[in-house]
Amino acid sequence: MTTIINVPPSLDDQSFEQIFAQVALLPPEEKILLDARRTRWASPFGFTALLSLAQTRLERPGLTVPEAEDTASYWSKASFFTYADSLYDISGRVPRRSKSENSVLLEVTPINGTEDVHTVVDNIQHRAQAILHEKLNLEASVTMRFTMVLSEICQNVIEHAGYGGWVSVHAYKFQQRLGRWVVVIAVCDAGMGFRKSLEQSQGARASDVWDDGKALEETVIKGATRFRDPGRGQGLAGVRKFTGKWDGMMSVRSGTARIAIVPEWGQGVPLGEGLPFFPGAQVQITIPERIGLP
Amino acid sequence: MISHIDVSTVLRRSVCDLYSNLVTRPTGAAVRIGIEHHLDEIGDKALAVLDFSHVGLLDFSCADEIVAKLLLQYVSLDLPRREVYFVFYGMSESHMDAIEAVLERHDLALVTQLEGGVVQLVGNVDGDQRRAWDTIGRLGIAHASDVADATGMPHELAARMLETLWQRRLVIRQESGYIAIRSGYAGRVPPAAMFNATAAGTPGRGMEVS
């Protein structure tokens, strides 16, 4: 039996919760088919989370391609199908991948090792500089700091997931919520997640307050890691600092919880718990176009 | 002895010919080991100029592996590896973001020199240490009494501050006095010439380490 999972028309970190909710009810061996025929748009989070989702299934899942040609074409340009092809049984017409759009700063890219982080950093610098400066009104020097943030989040996958992950970066106009351009980094994996990662060094905690939410607070806010090295934990701290300085939003979902740094323009709560379970960690950073001085 | 180490060259030799960015911990560890091998060959007392001019990006993890872990070996109060002083040369603003974060985390400080020649003390340094360091920088070479006279600090405090700065490898200690650390890269005096020039050093320019 195959269970149909409906993909929302607009697929981002918020609407992806609908998919998590549907999948969390199913055993991993159950065959699923993600029906994206009516999907018109997907964010970097949507792309990377779809790929991570396929990696959690024991039975190779199916995926139907969006019917709207421009949508399917955009997914191709974002390199989504390049990797989805090896994880999903794809039905529907997949457009040939043509030259990438300017808004795609970084196509979907696998993160499996250190060399992948170097590739990501090398690939994004030139394109990021133009977009950050022209669309987001950020100084050229911000590009380096932005790339540092990207590097640290990617390394988080290698060091803590115990499993490969995916990264993608796009810029687009965030019309509904903000009316401004934003650049969005999404990094998703289906690995062990923050709670299990911390338990590797500190052991499982019997306390009833030890859960995914607490693990996220420890790591994202307090900089805890499973390593004894006192130099560890600076990466996410640096990401938080950069995000705050540029009025950005950062959210990290792991297991059944999501922690977020929410600016005035953002939506969401600082800590959401009791979410449908999904393994690994899913990180999103959103930096908005600057209006006036930071 | 003074040794110039181009960090981007170490990166390419130690990790990959094609890389120009210092990102990830394994990359940082490999570069640090490459620098350590170089330092092992330059004697027990030396000034190493770590040149970041050709490094693109330096992330927090790499800064921790290269800068913090390197300094920690040479500023240990118990058993420093050898008497090696460092000047971090050619740092960009974004390099400094990463470096300042790791210095704060480990309670370290270092001397940077910009391409224009300006020397700065960066990291965790208290007010008296900074005053003493600034004074040595102006005088070039000085004893505690000189620093006390110039700043109005009690002699005992000035002596303690200079000793602390030396232990942190932020000034050089010689029989002739405490000496400011400079690379000599100000477009005025080539470092090798400067370090071979005089035993006493030239105020504001740098010093031989003998």
Short mmCIF file of C-alpha atoms in Angstrom, two decimals:
data_model
loop_
_atom_site.label_atom_id
_atom_site.label_comp_id
_atom_site.label_asym_id
_atom_site.label_seq_id
_atom_site.Cartn_x
_atom_site.Cartn_y
_atom_site.Cartn_z
CA MET A 1 0.00 0.00 0.00
CA THR A 2 1.20 3.49 -0.83
CA THR A 3 0.25 6.49 1.26
CA ILE A 4 -0.14 9.75 -0.61
CA ILE A 5 1.47 12.74 1.08
CA ASN A 6 0.13 16.04 -0.14
CA VAL A 7 2.77 18.68 -0.75
CA PRO A 8 1.43 22.20 -0.03
CA PRO A 9 1.15 24.69 -2.91
CA SER A 10 3.75 26.90 -1.28
CA LEU A 11 6.46 24.82 0.34
CA ASP A 12 8.56 26.52 3.01
CA ASP A 13 9.66 25.83 6.57
CA GLN A 14 6.19 26.60 7.95
CA SER A 15 4.11 24.65 5.45
CA PHE A 16 6.54 21.73 5.55
CA GLU A 17 5.12 20.98 8.99
CA GLN A 18 2.09 19.58 7.15
CA ILE A 19 4.35 17.02 5.50
CA PHE A 20 6.17 16.21 8.74
CA ALA A 21 2.78 15.67 10.40
CA GLN A 22 1.61 13.26 7.70
CA VAL A 23 4.87 11.29 7.63
CA ALA A 24 5.34 11.08 11.41
CA LEU A 25 2.28 8.83 11.61
CA LEU A 26 3.73 6.26 9.23
CA PRO A 27 6.22 3.47 9.87
CA PRO A 28 9.49 4.01 7.93
CA GLU A 29 8.96 0.91 5.81
CA GLU A 30 5.65 2.14 4.45
CA LYS A 31 5.77 3.28 0.85
CA ILE A 32 4.86 6.93 0.40
CA LEU A 33 4.23 9.10 -2.63
CA LEU A 34 4.75 12.83 -2.34
CA ASP A 35 2.24 14.51 -4.55
CA ALA A 36 3.70 17.86 -5.63
CA ARG A 37 1.58 18.28 -8.75
CA ARG A 38 -0.16 21.37 -7.39
CA THR A 39 2.88 22.87 -5.76
CA ARG A 40 3.76 26.25 -7.26
CA TRP A 41 6.72 27.32 -5.20
CA ALA A 42 9.39 25.91 -2.89
CA SER A 43 11.95 27.58 -0.68
CA PRO A 44 15.48 26.23 -0.09
CA PHE A 45 14.07 24.64 3.06
CA GLY A 46 11.46 22.85 0.96
CA PHE A 47 14.08 21.40 -1.39
CA THR A 48 16.55 20.29 1.25
CA ALA A 49 13.88 18.91 3.59
CA LEU A 50 12.30 16.89 0.76
CA LEU A 51 15.65 15.24 0.09
CA SER A 52 16.22 14.56 3.80
CA LEU A 53 12.74 13.11 4.09
CA ALA A 54 13.47 10.55 1.37
CA GLN A 55 16.55 9.45 3.31
CA THR A 56 14.41 8.48 6.30
CA ARG A 57 12.32 6.00 4.33
CA LEU A 58 13.18 2.32 4.13
CA GLU A 59 11.03 1.90 1.04
CA ARG A 60 12.06 4.19 -1.82
CA PRO A 61 9.38 6.89 -1.96
CA GLY A 62 7.69 8.33 -5.04
CA LEU A 63 7.44 11.97 -6.07
CA THR A 64 5.25 13.59 -8.68
CA VAL A 65 6.69 16.62 -10.43
CA PRO A 66 4.85 19.97 -10.19
CA GLU A 67 2.49 20.39 -13.11
CA ALA A 68 3.23 24.08 -13.58
CA GLU A 69 6.04 24.28 -16.08
CA ASP A 70 7.72 27.31 -14.56
CA THR A 71 7.69 25.63 -11.15
CA ALA A 72 9.21 22.40 -12.44
CA SER A 73 11.73 24.41 -14.41
CA TYR A 74 12.73 26.36 -11.27
CA TRP A 75 13.15 23.11 -9.33
CA SER A 76 15.43 21.89 -12.10
CA LYS A 77 17.49 25.07 -12.07
CA ALA A 78 17.85 24.70 -8.31
CA SER A 79 19.34 21.23 -8.96
CA PHE A 80 16.64 19.59 -6.89
CA PHE A 81 15.94 16.85 -9.42
CA THR A 82 19.65 16.11 -9.83
CA TYR A 83 19.62 14.58 -6.36
CA ALA A 84 15.94 13.68 -6.03
CA ASP A 85 16.43 11.29 -8.93
CA SER A 86 18.60 9.03 -6.79
CA LEU A 87 16.24 9.12 -3.81
CA TYR A 88 12.73 9.15 -5.31
CA ASP A 89 10.85 7.32 -8.03
CA ILE A 90 9.93 10.41 -9.97
CA SER A 91 6.83 10.60 -12.12
CA GLY A 92 6.02 13.46 -14.43
CA ARG A 93 8.13 15.46 -16.82
CA VAL A 94 11.41 16.74 -15.41
CA PRO A 95 12.62 19.75 -17.41
CA ARG A 96 16.23 19.74 -18.53
CA ARG A 97 18.42 21.69 -16.22
CA SER A 98 19.34 24.95 -17.86
CA LYS A 99 21.54 27.77 -16.63
CA SER A 100 20.85 28.68 -13.03
CA GLU A 101 18.79 31.73 -12.17
CA ASN A 102 20.39 34.68 -10.49
CA SER A 103 18.16 34.19 -7.48
CA VAL A 104 19.66 30.76 -6.84
CA LEU A 105 22.82 31.62 -4.97
CA LEU A 106 23.61 28.02 -4.29
CA GLU A 107 21.89 25.09 -5.95
CA VAL A 108 20.99 22.12 -3.82
CA THR A 109 24.35 20.67 -2.76
CA PRO A 110 25.09 17.57 -0.72
CA ILE A 111 27.19 17.96 2.41
CA ASN A 112 28.99 14.76 3.22
CA GLY A 113 32.50 15.86 4.08
CA THR A 114 34.95 18.69 4.58
CA GLU A 115 35.63 19.02 0.85
CA ASP A 116 31.93 19.77 0.29
CA VAL A 117 32.17 22.77 2.61
CA HIS A 118 35.10 24.09 0.57
CA THR A 119 33.06 23.62 -2.60
CA VAL A 120 30.07 25.45 -1.14
CA VAL A 121 32.21 28.36 0.03
CA ASP A 122 34.02 28.62 -3.31
CA ASN A 123 30.79 28.44 -5.30
CA ILE A 124 28.79 31.00 -3.41
CA GLN A 125 31.15 33.90 -2.94
CA HIS A 126 30.85 35.61 -6.32
CA ARG A 127 27.10 35.19 -6.69
CA ALA A 128 26.41 36.14 -3.09
CA GLN A 129 28.35 39.37 -3.38
CA ALA A 130 26.19 40.65 -6.24
CA ILE A 131 22.87 39.68 -4.66
CA LEU A 132 23.70 40.85 -1.14
CA HIS A 133 24.85 44.19 -2.45
CA GLU A 134 22.29 44.89 -5.18
CA LYS A 135 19.15 43.33 -3.73
CA LEU A 136 19.74 43.43 0.01
CA ASN A 137 21.68 46.69 0.22
CA LEU A 138 24.37 45.05 2.31
CA GLU A 139 27.99 46.17 2.06
CA ALA A 140 30.39 44.03 0.11
CA SER A 141 32.23 43.14 3.33
CA VAL A 142 29.09 41.36 4.59
CA THR A 143 29.58 38.70 1.92
CA MET A 144 32.52 37.21 3.78
CA ARG A 145 30.61 37.08 7.04
CA PHE A 146 27.60 35.60 5.29
CA THR A 147 29.83 32.90 3.81
CA MET A 148 31.34 32.22 7.24
CA VAL A 149 27.85 31.58 8.56
CA LEU A 150 27.12 29.21 5.71
CA SER A 151 30.37 27.36 6.32
CA GLU A 152 29.63 26.89 10.01
CA ILE A 153 26.11 25.58 9.45
CA CYS A 154 27.37 23.11 6.87
CA GLN A 155 30.06 21.89 9.25
CA ASN A 156 27.40 21.34 11.84
CA VAL A 157 26.00 18.61 9.60
CA ILE A 158 29.34 16.86 9.23
CA GLU A 159 30.25 17.03 12.89
CA HIS A 160 26.92 16.34 14.53
CA ALA A 161 24.55 14.59 12.15
CA GLY A 162 26.59 11.43 11.63
CA TYR A 163 24.92 11.44 8.24
CA GLY A 164 25.09 13.60 5.13
CA GLY A 165 22.89 16.61 4.64
CA TRP A 166 21.82 19.17 2.07
CA VAL A 167 22.28 22.90 1.63
CA SER A 168 20.70 25.47 -0.65
CA VAL A 169 20.67 29.28 -0.73
CA HIS A 170 18.19 31.46 -2.62
CA ALA A 171 17.27 35.11 -2.72
CA TYR A 172 13.71 36.20 -3.36
CA LYS A 173 11.17 38.85 -2.54
CA PHE A 174 9.41 37.96 0.69
CA GLN A 175 6.23 39.66 -0.41
CA GLN A 176 3.62 38.41 2.05
CA ARG A 177 5.38 38.76 5.38
CA LEU A 178 7.94 41.43 4.73
CA GLY A 179 7.61 43.11 1.34
CA ARG A 180 11.38 43.04 1.05
CA TRP A 181 14.08 40.92 -0.55
CA VAL A 182 15.57 38.21 1.60
CA VAL A 183 18.35 35.71 1.24
CA VAL A 184 17.58 32.33 2.73
CA ILE A 185 20.01 29.59 3.73
CA ALA A 186 18.59 26.15 4.44
CA VAL A 187 20.61 23.20 5.68
CA CYS A 188 18.76 19.98 6.44
CA ASP A 189 19.83 16.52 7.47
CA ALA A 190 18.10 13.39 8.73
CA GLY A 191 20.89 12.38 11.11
CA MET A 192 20.96 11.90 14.85
CA GLY A 193 19.76 15.37 15.84
CA PHE A 194 20.89 17.60 18.69
CA ARG A 195 19.52 15.53 21.58
CA LYS A 196 21.28 12.33 20.58
CA SER A 197 24.43 14.23 19.69
CA LEU A 198 24.67 15.67 23.21
CA GLU A 199 23.80 12.35 24.77
CA GLN A 200 26.87 10.84 23.11
CA SER A 201 29.11 12.70 25.51
CA GLN A 202 26.88 13.34 28.47
CA GLY A 203 24.73 10.21 28.44
CA ALA A 204 20.97 10.01 28.32
CA ARG A 205 19.40 12.18 30.96
CA ALA A 206 16.80 10.72 33.19
CA SER A 207 15.41 14.13 34.05
CA ASP A 208 11.93 14.77 32.70
CA VAL A 209 13.07 18.17 31.36
CA TRP A 210 15.60 16.57 29.01
CA ASP A 211 14.07 16.52 25.57
CA ASP A 212 14.58 17.93 22.09
CA GLY A 213 13.66 21.44 23.21
CA LYS A 214 16.15 21.38 26.07
CA ALA A 215 18.86 19.99 23.77
CA LEU A 216 18.23 22.83 21.32
CA GLU A 217 18.48 25.42 24.11
CA GLU A 218 21.75 23.89 25.30
CA THR A 219 23.34 23.86 21.86
CA VAL A 220 21.92 26.84 20.01
CA ILE A 221 21.68 29.29 22.90
CA LYS A 222 24.32 28.08 25.36
CA GLY A 223 26.84 26.67 22.88
CA ALA A 224 27.03 23.16 24.36
CA THR A 225 28.54 20.42 22.21
CA ARG A 226 29.36 16.76 22.60
CA PHE A 227 33.06 17.55 22.34
CA ARG A 228 35.22 18.23 25.39
CA ASP A 229 37.31 20.76 23.47
CA PRO A 230 36.54 24.20 24.98
CA GLY A 231 36.89 25.78 21.53
CA ARG A 232 33.80 24.00 20.26
CA GLY A 233 30.38 25.57 20.03
CA GLN A 234 31.55 28.88 18.58
CA GLY A 235 30.11 28.25 15.14
CA LEU A 236 26.44 28.50 16.06
CA ALA A 237 27.24 31.39 18.40
CA GLY A 238 28.77 33.22 15.45
CA VAL A 239 25.73 32.43 13.32
CA ARG A 240 23.43 33.81 16.03
CA LYS A 241 25.48 36.99 16.29
CA PHE A 242 25.50 37.57 12.53
CA THR A 243 21.77 36.90 12.26
CA GLY A 244 20.99 39.31 15.07
CA LYS A 245 23.22 42.05 13.67
CA TRP A 246 21.47 42.01 10.30
CA ASP A 247 17.95 41.73 11.72
CA GLY A 248 17.72 38.19 10.45
CA MET A 249 15.75 35.18 11.57
CA MET A 250 17.25 31.86 12.54
CA SER A 251 15.37 28.68 13.25
CA VAL A 252 16.63 25.23 14.13
CA ARG A 253 14.30 22.25 14.18
CA SER A 254 15.34 18.92 15.60
CA GLY A 255 13.21 15.96 16.62
CA THR A 256 10.00 17.37 18.04
CA ALA A 257 11.13 20.95 18.75
CA ARG A 258 12.12 24.12 16.99
CA ILE A 259 14.07 27.01 18.49
CA ALA A 260 14.09 30.36 16.76
CA ILE A 261 15.53 33.83 16.98
CA VAL A 262 12.60 35.87 15.79
CA PRO A 263 13.03 39.51 14.74
CA GLU A 264 10.17 42.00 14.86
CA TRP A 265 9.17 41.25 11.29
CA GLY A 266 9.18 37.49 11.81
CA GLN A 267 6.53 35.01 12.79
CA GLY A 268 6.84 32.12 15.19
CA VAL A 269 7.67 31.44 18.79
CA PRO A 270 11.15 31.28 20.30
CA LEU A 271 10.65 27.64 21.27
CA GLY A 272 8.06 25.37 19.70
CA GLU A 273 7.64 21.91 21.22
CA GLY A 274 5.48 18.88 20.61
CA LEU A 275 5.96 19.07 16.85
CA PRO A 276 5.64 15.97 14.69
CA PHE A 277 8.88 13.98 15.02
CA PHE A 278 11.45 14.24 12.26
CA PRO A 279 15.04 13.06 12.74
CA GLY A 280 18.17 15.16 12.30
CA ALA A 281 18.39 18.93 12.26
CA GLN A 282 16.88 21.48 9.91
CA VAL A 283 18.33 24.97 9.99
CA GLN A 284 17.09 28.07 8.22
CA ILE A 285 18.63 31.54 8.23
CA THR A 286 16.79 34.46 6.65
CA ILE A 287 18.54 37.79 6.14
CA PRO A 288 16.31 40.65 4.95
CA GLU A 289 17.04 43.55 2.67
CA ARG A 290 18.41 46.42 4.69
CA ILE A 291 16.45 49.60 4.98
CA GLY A 292 18.44 52.29 6.73
CA LEU A 293 21.41 51.59 8.97
CA PRO A 294 21.55 48.38 11.04
CA MET B 1 65.30 34.76 14.08
CA ILE B 2 62.33 36.04 12.13
CA SER B 3 60.28 33.75 9.96
CA HIS B 4 57.66 34.76 7.45
CA ILE B 5 54.94 32.17 6.95
CA ASP B 6 52.44 32.68 4.16
CA VAL B 7 49.37 30.92 5.56
CA SER B 8 47.73 30.49 2.15
CA THR B 9 50.83 28.64 0.92
CA VAL B 10 50.70 26.37 3.96
CA LEU B 11 47.03 25.74 3.17
CA ARG B 12 47.76 24.73 -0.39
CA ARG B 13 50.69 22.53 0.58
CA SER B 14 49.01 20.90 3.56
CA VAL B 15 45.48 20.42 2.31
CA CYS B 16 44.74 21.12 -1.33
CA ASP B 17 46.32 23.09 -4.13
CA LEU B 18 42.99 24.58 -5.10
CA TYR B 19 41.83 25.93 -1.76
CA SER B 20 42.11 29.59 -0.84
CA ASN B 21 39.68 29.66 2.08
CA LEU B 22 40.40 28.59 5.62
CA VAL B 23 37.21 26.76 6.48
CA THR B 24 36.46 23.65 8.57
CA ARG B 25 38.28 22.18 11.54
CA PRO B 26 40.18 19.47 9.70
CA THR B 27 41.56 22.12 7.33
CA GLY B 28 42.54 24.33 10.25
CA ALA B 29 44.21 21.46 12.07
CA ALA B 30 46.22 20.53 8.96
CA VAL B 31 47.35 24.13 8.47
CA ARG B 32 48.31 24.48 12.14
CA ILE B 33 50.40 21.32 11.95
CA GLY B 34 52.10 22.71 8.82
CA ILE B 35 52.92 25.93 10.69
CA GLU B 36 54.18 23.97 13.70
CA HIS B 37 56.54 21.96 11.50
CA HIS B 38 57.89 25.21 10.14
CA LEU B 39 58.33 26.65 13.64
CA ASP B 40 60.14 23.49 14.74
CA GLU B 41 62.85 24.34 12.25
CA ILE B 42 63.50 27.93 13.22
CA GLY B 43 65.12 27.64 16.60
CA ASP B 44 64.17 28.10 20.21
CA LYS B 45 63.62 31.84 20.09
CA ALA B 46 61.93 33.36 17.10
CA LEU B 47 59.42 35.83 15.76
CA ALA B 48 56.95 34.31 13.32
CA VAL B 49 55.00 36.56 10.98
CA LEU B 50 51.85 34.69 9.99
CA ASP B 51 50.74 36.31 6.76
CA PHE B 52 47.01 36.07 6.02
CA SER B 53 47.10 38.52 3.09
CA HIS B 54 46.21 35.86 0.55
CA VAL B 55 43.65 34.02 2.63
CA GLY B 56 40.07 34.50 1.45
CA LEU B 57 37.73 33.40 4.17
CA LEU B 58 38.55 32.38 7.74
CA ASP B 59 35.66 30.83 9.63
CA PHE B 60 35.28 30.40 13.40
CA SER B 61 36.21 26.73 13.41
CA CYS B 62 39.37 27.29 11.43
CA ALA B 63 40.32 30.31 13.53
CA ASP B 64 39.98 28.17 16.63
CA GLU B 65 42.14 25.41 15.17
CA ILE B 66 44.85 27.67 13.76
CA VAL B 67 45.03 30.78 15.91
CA ALA B 68 43.82 29.68 19.33
CA LYS B 69 45.40 26.25 19.41
CA LEU B 70 48.69 27.57 18.07
CA LEU B 71 48.87 30.38 20.63
CA LEU B 72 47.87 28.10 23.48
CA GLN B 73 51.01 26.04 22.92
CA TYR B 74 53.30 29.05 23.12
CA VAL B 75 51.73 31.17 25.83
CA SER B 76 51.25 28.43 28.38
CA LEU B 77 52.59 29.68 31.69
CA ASP B 78 53.61 26.21 32.78
CA LEU B 79 55.55 24.83 29.88
CA PRO B 80 55.52 26.91 26.72
CA ARG B 81 56.65 24.94 23.71
CA ARG B 82 59.43 27.46 22.95
CA GLU B 83 59.94 31.20 23.02
CA VAL B 84 58.09 32.11 19.88
CA TYR B 85 56.39 35.44 19.29
CA PHE B 86 53.75 35.97 16.65
CA VAL B 87 52.62 38.84 14.47
CA PHE B 88 49.40 38.20 12.57
CA TYR B 89 49.81 40.13 9.37
CA GLY B 90 47.35 41.13 6.62
CA MET B 91 44.14 40.33 8.48
CA SER B 92 40.90 41.55 6.93
CA GLU B 93 37.84 42.73 8.87
CA SER B 94 36.12 39.39 8.43
CA HIS B 95 39.23 37.50 9.57
CA MET B 96 39.17 39.65 12.69
CA ASP B 97 35.55 38.73 13.44
CA ALA B 98 36.49 35.08 13.69
CA ILE B 99 39.75 35.70 15.50
CA GLU B 100 38.31 38.03 18.12
CA ALA B 101 35.64 35.45 18.92
CA VAL B 102 38.16 32.69 19.56
CA LEU B 103 40.50 34.95 21.53
CA GLU B 104 37.66 35.86 23.82
CA ARG B 105 36.66 32.22 24.25
CA HIS B 106 40.20 31.19 25.26
CA ASP B 107 41.22 34.41 27.08
CA LEU B 108 44.04 35.05 24.63
CA ALA B 109 45.50 38.11 22.94
CA LEU B 110 47.74 38.66 19.94
CA VAL B 111 49.51 41.33 17.92
CA THR B 112 48.21 42.13 14.46
CA GLN B 113 49.76 44.33 11.86
CA LEU B 114 47.71 45.72 9.01
CA GLU B 115 49.13 46.02 5.53
CA GLY B 116 49.61 49.73 6.12
CA GLY B 117 51.88 48.96 9.06
CA VAL B 118 49.56 49.82 11.94
CA VAL B 119 50.11 47.46 14.87
CA GLN B 120 47.26 46.52 17.17
CA LEU B 121 46.79 44.50 20.30
CA VAL B 122 43.69 42.35 19.94
CA GLY B 123 41.87 40.08 22.37
CA ASN B 124 41.47 39.89 26.12
CA VAL B 125 43.81 42.47 27.64
CA ASP B 126 43.09 44.57 30.71
CA GLY B 127 43.59 48.32 30.89
CA ASP B 128 47.00 48.31 32.61
CA GLN B 129 48.39 45.70 30.23
CA ARG B 130 47.19 47.74 27.28
CA ARG B 131 48.71 50.95 28.65
CA ALA B 132 52.03 49.21 29.17
CA TRP B 133 51.90 47.65 25.70
CA ASP B 134 51.06 50.99 24.06
CA THR B 135 53.97 52.61 25.87
CA ILE B 136 56.43 49.93 24.77
CA GLY B 137 55.10 50.42 21.24
CA ARG B 138 55.89 54.13 21.41
CA LEU B 139 59.28 53.71 23.03
CA GLY B 140 60.30 50.64 21.02
CA ILE B 141 62.43 49.31 23.86
CA ALA B 142 62.04 50.06 27.55
CA HIS B 143 62.47 48.87 31.10
CA ALA B 144 59.78 48.91 33.74
CA SER B 145 61.09 52.23 35.04
CA ASP B 146 60.63 53.81 31.59
CA VAL B 147 57.05 52.57 31.41
CA ALA B 148 56.39 53.75 34.95
CA ASP B 149 57.75 57.20 34.12
CA ALA B 150 55.82 57.46 30.88
CA THR B 151 52.49 56.32 32.27
CA GLY B 152 52.58 57.36 35.90
CA MET B 153 52.06 53.73 36.90
CA PRO B 154 53.76 52.58 40.12
CA HIS B 155 57.05 50.86 39.23
CA GLU B 156 55.96 47.55 40.70
CA LEU B 157 52.77 47.54 38.64
CA ALA B 158 54.64 48.46 35.46
CA ALA B 159 57.11 45.61 36.08
CA ARG B 160 54.28 43.16 36.68
CA MET B 161 52.44 44.26 33.53
CA LEU B 162 55.53 43.90 31.36
CA GLU B 163 56.23 40.45 32.75
CA THR B 164 52.63 39.43 32.07
CA LEU B 165 52.84 40.78 28.52
CA TRP B 166 56.03 38.81 28.00
CA GLN B 167 54.47 35.62 29.36
CA ARG B 168 51.62 36.15 26.94
CA ARG B 169 54.23 36.68 24.21
CA LEU B 170 52.94 40.17 23.46
CA VAL B 171 56.31 41.84 24.00
CA ILE B 172 59.80 40.42 23.63
CA ARG B 173 62.03 40.25 26.72
CA GLN B 174 65.74 40.84 26.25
CA GLU B 175 68.52 41.82 28.62
CA SER B 176 68.34 45.28 27.11
CA GLY B 177 64.67 45.62 28.03
CA TYR B 178 61.21 44.82 26.80
CA ILE B 179 60.70 45.27 23.09
CA ALA B 180 57.65 45.94 20.93
CA ILE B 181 56.72 43.22 18.48
CA ARG B 182 56.54 44.34 14.86
CA SER B 183 56.87 42.52 11.60
CA GLY B 184 58.56 45.50 9.96
CA TYR B 185 56.05 45.26 7.10
CA ALA B 186 55.28 48.92 6.74
CA GLY B 187 56.76 49.39 3.33
CA ARG B 188 59.78 51.00 4.98
CA VAL B 189 62.19 48.36 6.15
CA PRO B 190 62.25 44.78 4.87
CA PRO B 191 61.89 42.47 7.87
CA ALA B 192 65.08 40.54 7.27
CA ALA B 193 67.13 43.70 7.06
CA MET B 194 65.50 45.07 10.15
CA PHE B 195 66.09 41.98 12.19
CA ASN B 196 69.69 41.73 11.15
CA ALA B 197 70.37 45.39 11.61
CA THR B 198 70.95 46.13 15.24
CA ALA B 199 70.79 44.49 18.58
CA ALA B 200 69.01 47.36 20.17
CA GLY B 201 66.30 47.89 17.63
CA THR B 202 64.80 51.04 16.35
CA PRO B 203 61.93 52.61 18.27
CA GLY B 204 58.65 52.05 16.52
CA ARG B 205 60.05 49.70 13.93
CA GLY B 206 60.76 46.35 15.44
CA MET B 207 63.49 44.31 16.96
CA GLU B 208 65.98 41.58 16.49
CA VAL B 209 65.41 38.46 18.48
CA SER B 210 68.78 37.04 19.40
#
